[in-house]
Tab-separated table of C-alpha atoms in Angstrom:
chain	number	residue	atom	x	y	z
A	213	MET	CA	34.235	258.514	74.443
A	214	LYS	CA	37.305	260.432	73.340
A	215	ILE	CA	38.249	263.552	75.328
A	216	THR	CA	41.215	265.929	75.099
A	217	VAL	CA	42.661	267.583	78.211
A	218	ILE	CA	44.880	270.657	77.731
A	219	TYR	CA	47.014	272.684	80.124
A	220	ALA	CA	49.145	275.545	78.832
A	221	LYS	CA	51.850	277.728	80.293
A	222	PRO	CA	53.426	280.717	78.545
A	223	ASN	CA	56.291	278.645	77.153
A	224	CYS	CA	54.706	275.210	76.621
A	225	GLN	CA	51.457	273.306	76.273
A	226	ARG	CA	50.496	269.729	77.056
A	227	LYS	CA	47.642	267.903	75.379
A	228	VAL	CA	46.511	264.491	76.594
A	229	GLU	CA	43.921	262.468	74.704
A	230	ILE	CA	42.011	259.891	76.731
A	231	ASP	CA	39.149	257.458	76.306
A	232	ILE	CA	36.672	257.528	79.200
A	233	PRO	CA	33.209	256.047	79.771
A	234	TYR	CA	30.030	257.959	78.954
A	235	GLY	CA	28.652	259.875	81.931
A	236	ALA	CA	32.106	260.975	83.127
A	237	THR	CA	32.601	264.512	84.408
A	238	SER	CA	35.283	267.043	83.542
A	239	HIS	CA	36.937	266.337	86.901
A	240	ASP	CA	36.931	262.578	86.196
A	241	ALA	CA	38.670	263.184	82.862
A	242	ILE	CA	41.330	265.461	84.367
A	243	VAL	CA	42.161	262.874	87.020
A	244	ALA	CA	42.210	260.064	84.410
A	245	SER	CA	44.548	262.079	82.164
A	246	SER	CA	47.201	262.366	84.925
A	247	ILE	CA	48.063	265.782	83.466
A	248	GLU	CA	48.534	267.160	86.987
A	249	SER	CA	51.620	264.968	87.404
A	250	LEU	CA	53.395	266.864	84.587
A	251	TRP	CA	53.663	270.074	86.648
A	252	THR	CA	54.415	270.227	90.343
A	253	ASP	CA	53.040	273.779	90.628
A	254	MET	CA	49.574	272.941	89.239
A	255	ASP	CA	46.814	273.159	91.849
A	256	LEU	CA	43.554	271.883	90.379
A	257	ASN	CA	41.611	273.347	93.305
A	258	LYS	CA	42.621	276.843	92.152
A	259	CYS	CA	42.216	276.273	88.402
A	260	ASN	CA	39.073	276.982	86.409
A	261	ILE	CA	37.839	274.529	83.791
A	262	ALA	CA	36.583	275.340	80.291
A	263	ILE	CA	35.160	273.247	77.463
A	264	TRP	CA	36.018	274.730	74.065
A	265	GLY	CA	36.637	278.104	75.745
A	266	GLU	CA	33.399	278.197	77.768
A	267	SER	CA	33.739	278.062	81.556
A	268	VAL	CA	32.071	275.018	83.151
A	269	PRO	CA	31.870	273.570	86.675
A	270	LYS	CA	34.148	270.663	87.594
A	271	GLY	CA	31.112	268.354	87.662
A	272	TYR	CA	30.189	269.085	84.023
A	273	LYS	CA	29.017	265.933	82.182
A	274	LEU	CA	31.230	265.453	79.146
A	275	LYS	CA	30.223	264.738	75.563
A	276	ASP	CA	32.248	262.788	73.023
A	277	GLY	CA	34.914	265.005	71.455
A	278	ASP	CA	34.972	267.631	74.233
A	279	ARG	CA	38.228	269.503	74.814
A	280	ILE	CA	38.858	270.321	78.472
A	281	GLU	CA	41.030	273.370	79.072
A	282	ILE	CA	42.560	273.778	82.515
A	283	CYS	CA	42.834	277.538	83.037
A	284	ARG	CA	45.730	278.840	85.129
A	285	GLN	CA	45.296	281.630	87.631
A	286	LEU	CA	46.490	285.024	86.489
A	287	ASN	CA	49.919	286.026	87.766
A	288	LEU	CA	48.840	289.650	88.079
A	289	ASP	CA	45.469	291.229	88.680
A	290	ALA	CA	44.270	292.956	85.475
A	291	LYS	CA	43.631	296.255	87.269
A	292	MET	CA	47.093	296.218	88.856
A	293	LEU	CA	48.669	295.400	85.483
A	294	ARG	CA	46.970	298.429	83.848
A	295	ARG	CA	48.208	300.675	86.660
A	296	LYS	CA	51.790	299.438	86.242
A	297	ARG	CA	51.607	299.965	82.487
A	298	ALA	CA	50.259	303.484	82.980
A	299	LYS	CA	53.219	304.293	85.240
A	300	GLY	CA	55.599	302.871	82.622
A	301	GLY	CA	56.707	299.932	84.741
A	302	ILE	CA	55.582	297.198	82.349
A	303	LYS	CA	55.725	297.199	78.575
A	304	ARG	CA	53.006	295.562	76.552
A	305	ALA	CA	53.985	292.352	74.755
A	306	ARG	CA	54.008	292.633	70.969
A	307	GLY	CA	53.401	289.818	68.652
């Protein structure tokens, strides 16, 4: 079955399309895609996984055409970011 694995950073995105056997899990597909080798700072143990924007466990059984999104950890805690904005330390991105 055909699966797409995506990992995005603020300035770039990588998309790898692979063909894996039926019954494979999201973790199997990520390993088969070798997408982790593209970034030295990626730690799959700390990343969440989503299929078409919906969070799933790493053992999720894939369906043909699924798009796996590897979700990075946030650089800043959302609550801390709001506090910094309120104090005027960080400006909101426009665009």
